[in-house]
Coordinates of C-alpha atoms and ligand atoms in Angstrom, one line a residue:
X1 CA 119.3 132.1 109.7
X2 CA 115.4 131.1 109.0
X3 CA 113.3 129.7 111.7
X4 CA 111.7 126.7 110.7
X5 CA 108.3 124.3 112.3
X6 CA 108.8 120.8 111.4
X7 CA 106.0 118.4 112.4
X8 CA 108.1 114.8 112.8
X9 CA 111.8 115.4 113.4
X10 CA 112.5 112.6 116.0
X11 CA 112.7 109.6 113.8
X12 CA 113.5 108.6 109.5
X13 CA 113.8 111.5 107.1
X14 CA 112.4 114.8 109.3
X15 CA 114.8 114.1 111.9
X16 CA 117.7 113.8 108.5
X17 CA 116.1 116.9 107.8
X18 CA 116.2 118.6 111.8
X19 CA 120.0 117.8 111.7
X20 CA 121.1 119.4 108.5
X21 CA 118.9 122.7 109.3
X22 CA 120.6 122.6 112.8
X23 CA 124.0 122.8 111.2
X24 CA 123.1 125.3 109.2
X25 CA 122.6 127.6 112.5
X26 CA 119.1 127.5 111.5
X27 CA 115.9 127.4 114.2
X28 CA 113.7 124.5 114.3
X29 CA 110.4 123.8 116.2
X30 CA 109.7 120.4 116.4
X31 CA 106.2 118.7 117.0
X32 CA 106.0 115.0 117.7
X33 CA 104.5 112.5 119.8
X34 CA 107.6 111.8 121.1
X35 CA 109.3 115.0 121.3
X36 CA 112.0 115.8 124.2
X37 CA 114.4 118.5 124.8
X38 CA 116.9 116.2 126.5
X39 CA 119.4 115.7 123.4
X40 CA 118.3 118.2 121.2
X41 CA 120.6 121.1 120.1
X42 CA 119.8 124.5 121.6
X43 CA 118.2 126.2 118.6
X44 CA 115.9 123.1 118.5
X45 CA 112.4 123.7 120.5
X46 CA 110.6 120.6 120.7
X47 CA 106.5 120.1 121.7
X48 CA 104.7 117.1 122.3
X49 CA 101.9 116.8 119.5
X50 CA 99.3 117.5 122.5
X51 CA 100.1 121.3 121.4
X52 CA 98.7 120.9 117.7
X53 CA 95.5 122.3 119.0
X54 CA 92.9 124.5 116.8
X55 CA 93.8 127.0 116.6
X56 CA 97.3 126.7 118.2
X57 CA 98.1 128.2 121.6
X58 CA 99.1 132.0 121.4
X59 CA 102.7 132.6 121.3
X60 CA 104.2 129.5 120.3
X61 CA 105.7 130.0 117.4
X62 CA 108.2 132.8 116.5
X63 CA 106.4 136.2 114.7
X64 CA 108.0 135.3 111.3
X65 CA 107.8 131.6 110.2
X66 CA 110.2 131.1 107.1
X67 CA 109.2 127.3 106.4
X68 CA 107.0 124.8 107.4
X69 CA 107.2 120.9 107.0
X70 CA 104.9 118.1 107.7
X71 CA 106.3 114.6 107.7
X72 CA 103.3 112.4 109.7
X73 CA 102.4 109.7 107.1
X74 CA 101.8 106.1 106.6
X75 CA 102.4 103.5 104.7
X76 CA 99.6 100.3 105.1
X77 CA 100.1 97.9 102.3
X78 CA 96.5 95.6 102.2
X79 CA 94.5 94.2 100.0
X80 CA 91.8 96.4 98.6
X81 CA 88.9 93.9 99.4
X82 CA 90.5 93.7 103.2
X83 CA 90.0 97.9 103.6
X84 CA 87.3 99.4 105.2
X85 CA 85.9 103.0 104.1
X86 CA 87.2 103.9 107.6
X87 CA 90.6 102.7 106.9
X88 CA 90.8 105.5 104.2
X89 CA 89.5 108.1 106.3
X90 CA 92.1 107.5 108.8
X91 CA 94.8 107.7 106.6
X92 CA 93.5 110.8 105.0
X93 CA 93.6 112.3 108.5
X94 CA 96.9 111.4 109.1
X95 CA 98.0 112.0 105.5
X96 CA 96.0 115.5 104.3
X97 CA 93.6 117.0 107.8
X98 CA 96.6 117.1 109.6
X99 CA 98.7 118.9 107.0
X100 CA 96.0 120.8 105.8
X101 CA 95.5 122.4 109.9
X102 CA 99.1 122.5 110.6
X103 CA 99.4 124.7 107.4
X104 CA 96.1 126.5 107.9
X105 CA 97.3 127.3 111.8
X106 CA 100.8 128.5 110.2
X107 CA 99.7 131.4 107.7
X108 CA 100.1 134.3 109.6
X109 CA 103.6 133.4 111.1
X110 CA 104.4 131.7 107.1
X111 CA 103.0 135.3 105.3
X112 CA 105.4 137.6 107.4
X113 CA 108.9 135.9 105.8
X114 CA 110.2 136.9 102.2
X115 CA 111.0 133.3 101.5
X116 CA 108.1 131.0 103.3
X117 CA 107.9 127.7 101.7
X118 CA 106.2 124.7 102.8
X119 CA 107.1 121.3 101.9
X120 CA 104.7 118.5 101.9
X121 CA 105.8 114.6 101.2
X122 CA 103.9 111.9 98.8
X123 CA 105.3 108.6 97.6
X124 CA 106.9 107.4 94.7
X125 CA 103.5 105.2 94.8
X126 CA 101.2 108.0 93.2
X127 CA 102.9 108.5 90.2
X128 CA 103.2 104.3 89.5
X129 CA 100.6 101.9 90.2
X130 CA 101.3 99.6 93.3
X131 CA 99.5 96.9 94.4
X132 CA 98.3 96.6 97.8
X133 CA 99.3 100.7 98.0
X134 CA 95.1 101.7 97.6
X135 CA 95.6 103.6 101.0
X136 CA 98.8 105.7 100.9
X137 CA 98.1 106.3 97.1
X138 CA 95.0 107.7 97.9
X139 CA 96.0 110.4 100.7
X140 CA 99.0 111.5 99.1
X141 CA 97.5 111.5 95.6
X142 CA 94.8 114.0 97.5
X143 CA 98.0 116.0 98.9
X144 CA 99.5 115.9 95.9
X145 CA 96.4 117.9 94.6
X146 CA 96.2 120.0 97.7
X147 CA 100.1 121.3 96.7
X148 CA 99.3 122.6 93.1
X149 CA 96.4 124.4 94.8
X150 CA 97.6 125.9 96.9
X151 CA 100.7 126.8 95.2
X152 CA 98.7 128.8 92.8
X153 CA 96.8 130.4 96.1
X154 CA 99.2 132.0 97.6
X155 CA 101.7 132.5 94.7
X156 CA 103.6 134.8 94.7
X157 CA 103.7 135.1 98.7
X158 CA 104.1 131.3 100.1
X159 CA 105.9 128.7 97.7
X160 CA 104.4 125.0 98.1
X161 CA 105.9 121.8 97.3
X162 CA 106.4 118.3 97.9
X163 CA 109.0 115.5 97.8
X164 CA 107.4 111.8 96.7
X165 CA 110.4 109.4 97.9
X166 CA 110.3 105.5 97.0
X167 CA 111.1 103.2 99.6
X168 CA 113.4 105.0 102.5
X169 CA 115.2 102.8 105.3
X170 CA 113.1 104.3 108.4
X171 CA 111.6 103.1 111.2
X172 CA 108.3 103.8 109.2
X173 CA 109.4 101.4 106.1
X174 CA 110.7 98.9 109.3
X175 CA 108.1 96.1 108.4
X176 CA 108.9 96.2 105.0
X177 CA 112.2 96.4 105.4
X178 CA 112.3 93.9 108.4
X179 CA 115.3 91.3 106.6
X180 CA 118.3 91.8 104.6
X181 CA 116.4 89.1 101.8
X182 CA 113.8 92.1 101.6
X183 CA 116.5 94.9 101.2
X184 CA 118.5 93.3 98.8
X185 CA 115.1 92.4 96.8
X186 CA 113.5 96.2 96.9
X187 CA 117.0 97.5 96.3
X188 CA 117.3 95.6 92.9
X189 CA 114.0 96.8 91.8
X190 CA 115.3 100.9 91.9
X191 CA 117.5 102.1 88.6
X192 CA 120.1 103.4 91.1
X193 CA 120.3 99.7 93.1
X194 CA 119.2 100.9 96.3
X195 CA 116.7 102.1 98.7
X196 CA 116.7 105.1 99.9
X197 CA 118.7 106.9 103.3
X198 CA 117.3 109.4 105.8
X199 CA 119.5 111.8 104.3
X200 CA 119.0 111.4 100.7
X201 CA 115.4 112.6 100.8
X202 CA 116.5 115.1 103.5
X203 CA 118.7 116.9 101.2
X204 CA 115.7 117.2 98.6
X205 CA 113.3 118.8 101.1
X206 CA 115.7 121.5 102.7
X207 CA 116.5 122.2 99.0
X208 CA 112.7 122.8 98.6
X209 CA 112.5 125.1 101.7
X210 CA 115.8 127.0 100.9
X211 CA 116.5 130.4 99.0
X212 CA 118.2 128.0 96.0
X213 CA 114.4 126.6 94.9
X214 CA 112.9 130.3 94.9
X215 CA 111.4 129.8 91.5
X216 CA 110.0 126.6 92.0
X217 CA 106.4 126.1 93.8
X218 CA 103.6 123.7 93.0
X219 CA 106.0 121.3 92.2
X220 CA 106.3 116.6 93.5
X221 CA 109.9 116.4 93.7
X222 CA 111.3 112.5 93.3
X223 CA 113.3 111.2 94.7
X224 CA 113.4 107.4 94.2
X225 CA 116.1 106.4 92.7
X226 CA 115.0 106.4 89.6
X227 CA 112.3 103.7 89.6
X228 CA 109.4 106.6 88.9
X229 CA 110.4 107.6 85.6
X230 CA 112.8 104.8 84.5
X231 CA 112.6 101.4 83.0
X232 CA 116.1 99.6 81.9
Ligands
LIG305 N1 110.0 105.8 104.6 C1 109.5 105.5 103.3 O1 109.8 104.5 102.7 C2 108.6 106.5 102.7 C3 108.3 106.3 101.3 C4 107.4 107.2 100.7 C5 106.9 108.3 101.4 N2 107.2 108.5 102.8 C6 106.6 109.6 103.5 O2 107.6 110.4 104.1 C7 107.2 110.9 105.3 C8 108.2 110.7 106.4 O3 108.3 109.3 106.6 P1 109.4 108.6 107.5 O4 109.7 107.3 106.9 O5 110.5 109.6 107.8 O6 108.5 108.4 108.8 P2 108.9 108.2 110.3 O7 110.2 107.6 110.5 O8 107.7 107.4 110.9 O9 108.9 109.7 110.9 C9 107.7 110.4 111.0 C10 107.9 111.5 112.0 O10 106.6 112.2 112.2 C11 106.3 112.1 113.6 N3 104.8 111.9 113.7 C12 104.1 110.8 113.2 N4 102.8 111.0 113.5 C13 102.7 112.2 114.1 C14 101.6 112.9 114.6 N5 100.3 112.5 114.6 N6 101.8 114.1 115.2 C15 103.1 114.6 115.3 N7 104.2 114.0 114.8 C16 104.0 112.8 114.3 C17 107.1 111.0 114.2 O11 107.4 111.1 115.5 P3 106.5 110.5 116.7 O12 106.3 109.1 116.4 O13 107.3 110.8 117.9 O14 105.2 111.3 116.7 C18 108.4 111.1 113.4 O15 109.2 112.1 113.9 C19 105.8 110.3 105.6 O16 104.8 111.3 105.2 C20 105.8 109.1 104.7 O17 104.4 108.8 104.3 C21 108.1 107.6 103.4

């Protein structure tokens, strides 16, 4: 059993993830905006994201930490001409400062565990050329730096790692995914004829924190369906 912090975990691929770590008997501390005990599992401890202070408060997390995840992110498709300089720096808040003092605030409780792996997520929109993608391309390309840096930091003590999914039915993909016309049109585009489920992605990221990826760190994981690295 591994305790685990997951920032997200009410809604679309984190919560996939919360429910799959929960049936593994693992223990999850969940920080969202939305966050409530009510329905949760036992070995689930939720916070409101009011407690993501700097530094965190004393004593809320466990001594040992064996995994951290950070799931906030966006996905604003505009025009480049139509962005201000401010929409990028909001993004990379959302996108890379909040990661990078989640992670930052996690050290000591990550350094103490003989597996600790952290598990970041990109897009499938870094690696390919999108239009109208200037803003998510931008943040997660920066995470996606932040990862092989800090793989090679704190090798051989804290593996780090992301997953860069394509399009994924949650409520965050909800405007682009708002009619069955749009589905069945972003579905056709992906080698494997679909977008993406909660779970799907899920299963890639609890790989990524597990014992079974303990040779792997610094690595962007895809999972996309193919439409990253295939053309047929
Ligand atoms: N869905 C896609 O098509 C897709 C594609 C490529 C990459 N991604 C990336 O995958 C990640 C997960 O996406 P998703 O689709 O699962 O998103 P989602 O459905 O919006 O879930 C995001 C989770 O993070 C929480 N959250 C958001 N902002 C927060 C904040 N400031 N503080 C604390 N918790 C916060 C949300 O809960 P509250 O709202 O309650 O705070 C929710 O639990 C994102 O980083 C996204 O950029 C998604």
């Amino acid at each position: 059993m591994a305790n685990y912090l997951v920032i997200g975990g009410t809604s679309g691929i984190s919560a996939a993830l919360v429910d799959l770590l929960v049936k593994e008997q693992h223990e999850v501390f969940l920080i969202s905006r939305s966050a409530t005990s009510a329905t949760l599992p036992p070995q689930v401890k939720a916070f409101g994201a009011d407690i993501l202070t700097d530094p965190f408060p004393e004593d809320f997390l466990p001594d040992v930490l064996d995994g951290l995840v950070y799931s906030p992110g966006s996905i604003t498709l505009k025009s480049f001409k139509s962005l201000r300089v401010e929409d990028f720096l909001d993004d990379y808040e959302v996108n890379v400062a909040g990661a990078v003092k989640t992670l930052q605030n996690s050290l000591p409780a990550l350094k103490k565990s003989e597996n600790a792996s952290v598990v970041f997520f990109s897009t499938v929109a870094v690696g390919v050329g999108m239009p109208y993608h200037s803003l998510v391309s931008s943040s997660k390309g920066a995470l996606e730096g932040l990862v092989r840096a800090l793989a090679a930091e704190f090798a051989p003590t804290i593996r780090v790692n992301a997953v860069a999914p394509s399009l994924t039915d949650t409520p965050l993909a909800q405007k682009i995914l708002s009619t069955d016309e749009k589905k069945a049109q972003l579905s056709e585009k992906h080698p494997l004829k679909r977008i993406g489920t909660p779970d799907d992605v899920a299963h890639a990221v609890k790989f990524l924190l597990g014992a079974e990826s303990c040779w792997i760190t610094g690595q962007v994981l895809s999972v996309d369906g193919g439409l990253s690295t295939l053309r047929i």
